[in-house]
Amino acid sequence: MTKVKKLDTHRGEGANRIKAAIKKLYSKSAPLLLCEAILFGVVAIFMIVKPVAFLTLLTIIIGVSLILFGLYRTIVGFVASRGVGGGWFDVLFGLVNVVLGILFCIYPVESMISLTYVFIVLFLFKALRALIFAINMMRAKFGHYWFDLIMALLLLGLAILLMFFPMAVAVAGAYYLAIALLLYAAADIYMYVELVRLKKLV
């Protein structure tokens, strides 16, 4: 009888520990998950409804970040320049960041389009590399060279098309990010519901 009582006591203590752990997890995680889901959902809806306004705001935020980072590097470089070796490169780099940040804040739409062109140029180089690779495969008659060639031509055509319509790239990027945020919000809501169910069970 004594052994049975001890076993029941251990089981009761174990169950109480599990209940306490679940309640602690709920109290810490549930509010955070709910707030995160609401925040992601609101931002995603704003991005879908007003993609250009969101991109403009994002460009201004990048500009302010560049200004703050540039000021920090300028001050650090100026202080270091008094020592051995100097830090004038940091000062110059910091000032360039400050100027870029100011331009981003004053001309957010133009800066956004400029950034888009940078990504388009990188994409164009990738498309050209794919085309060269496909041509080499076709000459060597190795692999699925016709498929590689068709895909490379499609990528190149898409890159050239994006060069003429850079705003479409930026808006498409905003929609893609909005969908990703909505998925994160849905995952947070699912986890919140599961935590509520788990709390009810215990």
PDB file of C-alpha atoms in Angstrom:
ATOM      1  CA  MET A   1       0.000   0.000   0.000  1.00  0.00           C
ATOM      2  CA  THR A   2       2.841   2.373   0.855  1.00  0.00           C
ATOM      3  CA  LYS A   3       4.474   1.802  -2.565  1.00  0.00           C
ATOM      4  CA  VAL A   4       1.146   2.441  -4.333  1.00  0.00           C
ATOM      5  CA  LYS A   5       0.663   5.695  -2.406  1.00  0.00           C
ATOM      6  CA  LYS A   6       4.193   6.828  -3.273  1.00  0.00           C
ATOM      7  CA  LEU A   7       3.606   5.993  -6.944  1.00  0.00           C
ATOM      8  CA  ASP A   8       0.336   7.947  -6.959  1.00  0.00           C
ATOM      9  CA  THR A   9       2.070  10.868  -5.253  1.00  0.00           C
ATOM     10  CA  HIS A  10       4.839  10.907  -7.891  1.00  0.00           C
ATOM     11  CA  ARG A  11       2.258  10.755 -10.666  1.00  0.00           C
ATOM     12  CA  GLY A  12       0.322  13.618  -9.108  1.00  0.00           C
ATOM     13  CA  GLU A  13       3.481  15.719  -8.779  1.00  0.00           C
ATOM     14  CA  GLY A  14       4.397  14.966 -12.417  1.00  0.00           C
ATOM     15  CA  ALA A  15       0.928  15.967 -13.633  1.00  0.00           C
ATOM     16  CA  ASN A  16       1.091  19.188 -11.610  1.00  0.00           C
ATOM     17  CA  ARG A  17       4.461  20.018 -13.132  1.00  0.00           C
ATOM     18  CA  ILE A  18       3.099  19.464 -16.650  1.00  0.00           C
ATOM     19  CA  LYS A  19       0.075  21.648 -15.890  1.00  0.00           C
ATOM     20  CA  ALA A  20       2.305  24.387 -14.477  1.00  0.00           C
ATOM     21  CA  ALA A  21       4.603  24.217 -17.524  1.00  0.00           C
ATOM     22  CA  ILE A  22       1.664  24.429 -19.944  1.00  0.00           C
ATOM     23  CA  LYS A  23       0.126  27.376 -18.053  1.00  0.00           C
ATOM     24  CA  LYS A  24       3.491  29.140 -18.059  1.00  0.00           C
ATOM     25  CA  LEU A  25       3.904  28.497 -21.794  1.00  0.00           C
ATOM     26  CA  TYR A  26       0.382  29.801 -22.441  1.00  0.00           C
ATOM     27  CA  SER A  27       0.840  32.962 -20.384  1.00  0.00           C
ATOM     28  CA  LYS A  28       4.110  33.793 -22.154  1.00  0.00           C
ATOM     29  CA  SER A  29       3.481  32.642 -25.725  1.00  0.00           C
ATOM     30  CA  ALA A  30      -0.256  33.114 -26.349  1.00  0.00           C
ATOM     31  CA  PRO A  31      -0.376  36.943 -26.079  1.00  0.00           C
ATOM     32  CA  LEU A  32       2.793  37.230 -28.155  1.00  0.00           C
ATOM     33  CA  LEU A  33       1.421  34.954 -30.882  1.00  0.00           C
ATOM     34  CA  LEU A  34      -1.867  36.844 -31.015  1.00  0.00           C
ATOM     35  CA  CYS A  35      -0.216  40.287 -31.173  1.00  0.00           C
ATOM     36  CA  GLU A  36       2.249  39.077 -33.801  1.00  0.00           C
ATOM     37  CA  ALA A  37      -0.557  37.637 -35.939  1.00  0.00           C
ATOM     38  CA  ILE A  38      -2.538  40.890 -35.751  1.00  0.00           C
ATOM     39  CA  LEU A  39       0.543  42.990 -36.585  1.00  0.00           C
ATOM     40  CA  PHE A  40       1.542  40.800 -39.544  1.00  0.00           C
ATOM     41  CA  GLY A  41      -2.057  40.701 -40.795  1.00  0.00           C
ATOM     42  CA  VAL A  42      -2.506  44.496 -40.640  1.00  0.00           C
ATOM     43  CA  VAL A  43       0.846  45.146 -42.363  1.00  0.00           C
ATOM     44  CA  ALA A  44       0.089  42.557 -45.062  1.00  0.00           C
ATOM     45  CA  ILE A  45      -3.355  44.044 -45.768  1.00  0.00           C
ATOM     46  CA  PHE A  46      -1.816  47.529 -45.955  1.00  0.00           C
ATOM     47  CA  MET A  47       0.796  46.229 -48.406  1.00  0.00           C
ATOM     48  CA  ILE A  48      -1.866  44.616 -50.599  1.00  0.00           C
ATOM     49  CA  VAL A  49      -4.183  47.649 -50.579  1.00  0.00           C
ATOM     50  CA  LYS A  50      -1.445  50.337 -50.814  1.00  0.00           C
ATOM     51  CA  PRO A  51       1.719  48.693 -52.212  1.00  0.00           C
ATOM     52  CA  VAL A  52       3.250  51.957 -53.515  1.00  0.00           C
ATOM     53  CA  ALA A  53       2.624  53.765 -50.218  1.00  0.00           C
ATOM     54  CA  PHE A  54       4.210  50.858 -48.332  1.00  0.00           C
ATOM     55  CA  LEU A  55       7.267  50.855 -50.601  1.00  0.00           C
ATOM     56  CA  THR A  56       7.615  54.618 -50.170  1.00  0.00           C
ATOM     57  CA  LEU A  57       7.450  54.244 -46.376  1.00  0.00           C
ATOM     58  CA  LEU A  58       9.961  51.399 -46.520  1.00  0.00           C
ATOM     59  CA  THR A  59      12.341  53.556 -48.587  1.00  0.00           C
ATOM     60  CA  ILE A  60      12.097  56.370 -46.015  1.00  0.00           C
ATOM     61  CA  ILE A  61      12.834  53.903 -43.205  1.00  0.00           C
ATOM     62  CA  ILE A  62      15.891  52.688 -45.136  1.00  0.00           C
ATOM     63  CA  GLY A  63      16.927  56.327 -45.604  1.00  0.00           C
ATOM     64  CA  VAL A  64      16.672  57.106 -41.883  1.00  0.00           C
ATOM     65  CA  SER A  65      18.633  53.917 -41.083  1.00  0.00           C
ATOM     66  CA  LEU A  66      21.356  54.939 -43.546  1.00  0.00           C
ATOM     67  CA  ILE A  67      21.568  58.407 -41.963  1.00  0.00           C
ATOM     68  CA  LEU A  68      21.899  56.992 -38.441  1.00  0.00           C
ATOM     69  CA  PHE A  69      24.440  54.389 -39.544  1.00  0.00           C
ATOM     70  CA  GLY A  70      26.384  57.008 -41.501  1.00  0.00           C
ATOM     71  CA  LEU A  71      26.503  59.385 -38.541  1.00  0.00           C
ATOM     72  CA  TYR A  72      27.740  56.574 -36.318  1.00  0.00           C
ATOM     73  CA  ARG A  73      30.500  55.583 -38.769  1.00  0.00           C
ATOM     74  CA  THR A  74      31.486  59.229 -39.270  1.00  0.00           C
ATOM     75  CA  ILE A  75      31.812  59.878 -35.529  1.00  0.00           C
ATOM     76  CA  VAL A  76      33.726  56.628 -34.940  1.00  0.00           C
ATOM     77  CA  GLY A  77      36.021  57.355 -37.895  1.00  0.00           C
ATOM     78  CA  PHE A  78      36.635  60.926 -36.747  1.00  0.00           C
ATOM     79  CA  VAL A  79      37.578  59.743 -33.255  1.00  0.00           C
ATOM     80  CA  ALA A  80      39.821  56.995 -34.684  1.00  0.00           C
ATOM     81  CA  SER A  81      41.508  59.456 -37.059  1.00  0.00           C
ATOM     82  CA  ARG A  82      43.153  61.119 -34.074  1.00  0.00           C
ATOM     83  CA  GLY A  83      45.022  57.935 -33.238  1.00  0.00           C
ATOM     84  CA  VAL A  84      47.670  55.968 -35.098  1.00  0.00           C
ATOM     85  CA  GLY A  85      46.707  54.963 -38.640  1.00  0.00           C
ATOM     86  CA  GLY A  86      43.701  57.281 -38.856  1.00  0.00           C
ATOM     87  CA  GLY A  87      40.076  56.494 -39.683  1.00  0.00           C
ATOM     88  CA  TRP A  88      39.360  58.811 -42.595  1.00  0.00           C
ATOM     89  CA  PHE A  89      37.991  55.990 -44.703  1.00  0.00           C
ATOM     90  CA  ASP A  90      35.298  55.436 -42.055  1.00  0.00           C
ATOM     91  CA  VAL A  91      34.542  59.168 -42.080  1.00  0.00           C
ATOM     92  CA  LEU A  92      34.175  59.166 -45.873  1.00  0.00           C
ATOM     93  CA  PHE A  93      32.093  55.975 -45.837  1.00  0.00           C
ATOM     94  CA  GLY A  94      29.859  57.416 -43.124  1.00  0.00           C
ATOM     95  CA  LEU A  95      29.304  60.677 -45.016  1.00  0.00           C
ATOM     96  CA  VAL A  96      28.396  58.761 -48.177  1.00  0.00           C
ATOM     97  CA  ASN A  97      25.790  56.821 -46.189  1.00  0.00           C
ATOM     98  CA  VAL A  98      24.398  60.053 -44.742  1.00  0.00           C
ATOM     99  CA  VAL A  99      24.066  61.583 -48.215  1.00  0.00           C
ATOM    100  CA  LEU A 100      22.395  58.422 -49.553  1.00  0.00           C
ATOM    101  CA  GLY A 101      20.024  58.368 -46.585  1.00  0.00           C
ATOM    102  CA  ILE A 102      19.026  62.007 -47.167  1.00  0.00           C
ATOM    103  CA  LEU A 103      18.389  61.277 -50.855  1.00  0.00           C
ATOM    104  CA  PHE A 104      16.257  58.259 -49.904  1.00  0.00           C
ATOM    105  CA  CYS A 105      14.157  60.432 -47.575  1.00  0.00           C
ATOM    106  CA  ILE A 106      13.779  63.356 -50.012  1.00  0.00           C
ATOM    107  CA  TYR A 107      13.196  61.232 -53.133  1.00  0.00           C
ATOM    108  CA  PRO A 108      11.644  57.966 -51.872  1.00  0.00           C
ATOM    109  CA  VAL A 109       9.955  56.940 -55.145  1.00  0.00           C
ATOM    110  CA  GLU A 110      13.039  57.616 -57.276  1.00  0.00           C
ATOM    111  CA  SER A 111      15.265  55.820 -54.754  1.00  0.00           C
ATOM    112  CA  MET A 112      12.917  52.840 -54.732  1.00  0.00           C
ATOM    113  CA  ILE A 113      13.045  52.633 -58.532  1.00  0.00           C
ATOM    114  CA  SER A 114      16.855  52.923 -58.432  1.00  0.00           C
ATOM    115  CA  LEU A 115      17.061  50.015 -55.987  1.00  0.00           C
ATOM    116  CA  THR A 116      14.727  48.041 -58.226  1.00  0.00           C
ATOM    117  CA  TYR A 117      17.040  48.655 -61.189  1.00  0.00           C
ATOM    118  CA  VAL A 118      19.969  47.293 -59.171  1.00  0.00           C
ATOM    119  CA  PHE A 119      18.088  44.035 -58.580  1.00  0.00           C
ATOM    120  CA  ILE A 120      16.978  43.929 -62.229  1.00  0.00           C
ATOM    121  CA  VAL A 121      20.580  44.308 -63.441  1.00  0.00           C
ATOM    122  CA  LEU A 122      21.666  41.458 -61.156  1.00  0.00           C
ATOM    123  CA  PHE A 123      18.797  39.353 -62.497  1.00  0.00           C
ATOM    124  CA  LEU A 124      19.832  40.240 -66.074  1.00  0.00           C
ATOM    125  CA  PHE A 125      23.376  39.005 -65.435  1.00  0.00           C
ATOM    126  CA  LYS A 126      21.980  35.754 -64.030  1.00  0.00           C
ATOM    127  CA  ALA A 127      19.792  35.358 -67.127  1.00  0.00           C
ATOM    128  CA  LEU A 128      22.783  35.958 -69.431  1.00  0.00           C
ATOM    129  CA  ARG A 129      24.816  33.369 -67.531  1.00  0.00           C
ATOM    130  CA  ALA A 130      21.979  30.893 -67.886  1.00  0.00           C
ATOM    131  CA  LEU A 131      21.805  31.613 -71.638  1.00  0.00           C
ATOM    132  CA  ILE A 132      25.561  31.099 -72.097  1.00  0.00           C
ATOM    133  CA  PHE A 133      25.374  27.854 -70.141  1.00  0.00           C
ATOM    134  CA  ALA A 134      22.433  26.659 -72.262  1.00  0.00           C
ATOM    135  CA  ILE A 135      24.286  27.479 -75.514  1.00  0.00           C
ATOM    136  CA  ASN A 136      27.356  25.554 -74.312  1.00  0.00           C
ATOM    137  CA  MET A 137      25.137  22.593 -73.407  1.00  0.00           C
ATOM    138  CA  MET A 138      23.508  22.742 -76.857  1.00  0.00           C
ATOM    139  CA  ARG A 139      26.905  22.763 -78.589  1.00  0.00           C
ATOM    140  CA  ALA A 140      28.052  19.808 -76.523  1.00  0.00           C
ATOM    141  CA  LYS A 141      24.683  18.074 -77.078  1.00  0.00           C
ATOM    142  CA  PHE A 142      24.679  17.218 -73.387  1.00  0.00           C
ATOM    143  CA  GLY A 143      21.711  17.043 -71.035  1.00  0.00           C
ATOM    144  CA  HIS A 144      18.335  18.663 -71.655  1.00  0.00           C
ATOM    145  CA  TYR A 145      19.885  21.491 -73.654  1.00  0.00           C
ATOM    146  CA  TRP A 146      16.649  22.490 -75.411  1.00  0.00           C
ATOM    147  CA  PHE A 147      14.885  22.883 -72.096  1.00  0.00           C
ATOM    148  CA  ASP A 148      17.869  24.851 -70.707  1.00  0.00           C
ATOM    149  CA  LEU A 149      17.862  27.089 -73.787  1.00  0.00           C
ATOM    150  CA  ILE A 150      14.115  27.793 -73.586  1.00  0.00           C
ATOM    151  CA  MET A 151      14.321  28.588 -69.865  1.00  0.00           C
ATOM    152  CA  ALA A 152      17.351  30.847 -70.398  1.00  0.00           C
ATOM    153  CA  LEU A 153      15.579  32.746 -73.196  1.00  0.00           C
ATOM    154  CA  LEU A 154      12.498  33.159 -70.987  1.00  0.00           C
ATOM    155  CA  LEU A 155      14.632  34.485 -68.146  1.00  0.00           C
ATOM    156  CA  LEU A 156      16.425  36.886 -70.482  1.00  0.00           C
ATOM    157  CA  GLY A 157      13.123  38.095 -71.955  1.00  0.00           C
ATOM    158  CA  LEU A 158      11.721  38.606 -68.451  1.00  0.00           C
ATOM    159  CA  ALA A 159      14.830  40.575 -67.401  1.00  0.00           C
ATOM    160  CA  ILE A 160      14.546  42.854 -70.445  1.00  0.00           C
ATOM    161  CA  LEU A 161      10.827  43.331 -69.813  1.00  0.00           C
ATOM    162  CA  LEU A 162      11.503  44.286 -66.198  1.00  0.00           C
ATOM    163  CA  MET A 163      14.036  46.882 -67.362  1.00  0.00           C
ATOM    164  CA  PHE A 164      11.164  48.755 -69.018  1.00  0.00           C
ATOM    165  CA  PHE A 165       8.685  48.224 -66.144  1.00  0.00           C
ATOM    166  CA  PRO A 166      10.700  48.489 -62.898  1.00  0.00           C
ATOM    167  CA  MET A 167       7.686  49.562 -60.843  1.00  0.00           C
ATOM    168  CA  ALA A 168       6.027  46.237 -61.595  1.00  0.00           C
ATOM    169  CA  VAL A 169       8.968  44.482 -59.935  1.00  0.00           C
ATOM    170  CA  ALA A 170       8.661  46.592 -56.788  1.00  0.00           C
ATOM    171  CA  VAL A 171       4.886  46.079 -56.545  1.00  0.00           C
ATOM    172  CA  ALA A 172       5.261  42.339 -57.177  1.00  0.00           C
ATOM    173  CA  GLY A 173       7.877  42.206 -54.402  1.00  0.00           C
ATOM    174  CA  ALA A 174       5.461  43.966 -52.047  1.00  0.00           C
ATOM    175  CA  TYR A 175       2.699  41.468 -52.876  1.00  0.00           C
ATOM    176  CA  TYR A 176       5.096  38.554 -52.350  1.00  0.00           C
ATOM    177  CA  LEU A 177       6.122  39.908 -48.949  1.00  0.00           C
ATOM    178  CA  ALA A 178       2.457  40.497 -48.042  1.00  0.00           C
ATOM    179  CA  ILE A 179       1.587  36.876 -48.829  1.00  0.00           C
ATOM    180  CA  ALA A 180       4.539  35.687 -46.723  1.00  0.00           C
ATOM    181  CA  LEU A 181       3.362  37.839 -43.791  1.00  0.00           C
ATOM    182  CA  LEU A 182      -0.185  36.485 -44.121  1.00  0.00           C
ATOM    183  CA  LEU A 183       1.176  32.935 -43.965  1.00  0.00           C
ATOM    184  CA  TYR A 184       3.170  33.812 -40.835  1.00  0.00           C
ATOM    185  CA  ALA A 185       0.032  35.357 -39.308  1.00  0.00           C
ATOM    186  CA  ALA A 186      -1.972  32.214 -40.112  1.00  0.00           C
ATOM    187  CA  ALA A 187       0.735  30.053 -38.495  1.00  0.00           C
ATOM    188  CA  ASP A 188       0.673  32.239 -35.364  1.00  0.00           C
ATOM    189  CA  ILE A 189      -3.121  31.982 -35.136  1.00  0.00           C
ATOM    190  CA  TYR A 190      -2.919  28.197 -35.514  1.00  0.00           C
ATOM    191  CA  MET A 191      -0.336  27.988 -32.720  1.00  0.00           C
ATOM    192  CA  TYR A 192      -2.486  30.257 -30.533  1.00  0.00           C
ATOM    193  CA  VAL A 193      -5.558  28.046 -31.049  1.00  0.00           C
ATOM    194  CA  GLU A 194      -3.523  24.938 -30.209  1.00  0.00           C
ATOM    195  CA  LEU A 195      -2.235  26.548 -27.022  1.00  0.00           C
ATOM    196  CA  VAL A 196      -5.791  27.457 -25.993  1.00  0.00           C
ATOM    197  CA  ARG A 197      -6.924  23.863 -26.603  1.00  0.00           C
ATOM    198  CA  LEU A 198      -3.963  22.516 -24.639  1.00  0.00           C
ATOM    199  CA  LYS A 199      -4.696  24.839 -21.717  1.00  0.00           C
ATOM    200  CA  LYS A 200      -8.332  23.672 -21.664  1.00  0.00           C
ATOM    201  CA  LEU A 201      -7.247  20.029 -21.605  1.00  0.00           C
ATOM    202  CA  VAL A 202      -5.143  20.511 -18.475  1.00  0.00           C
TER     203      VAL A 202
END
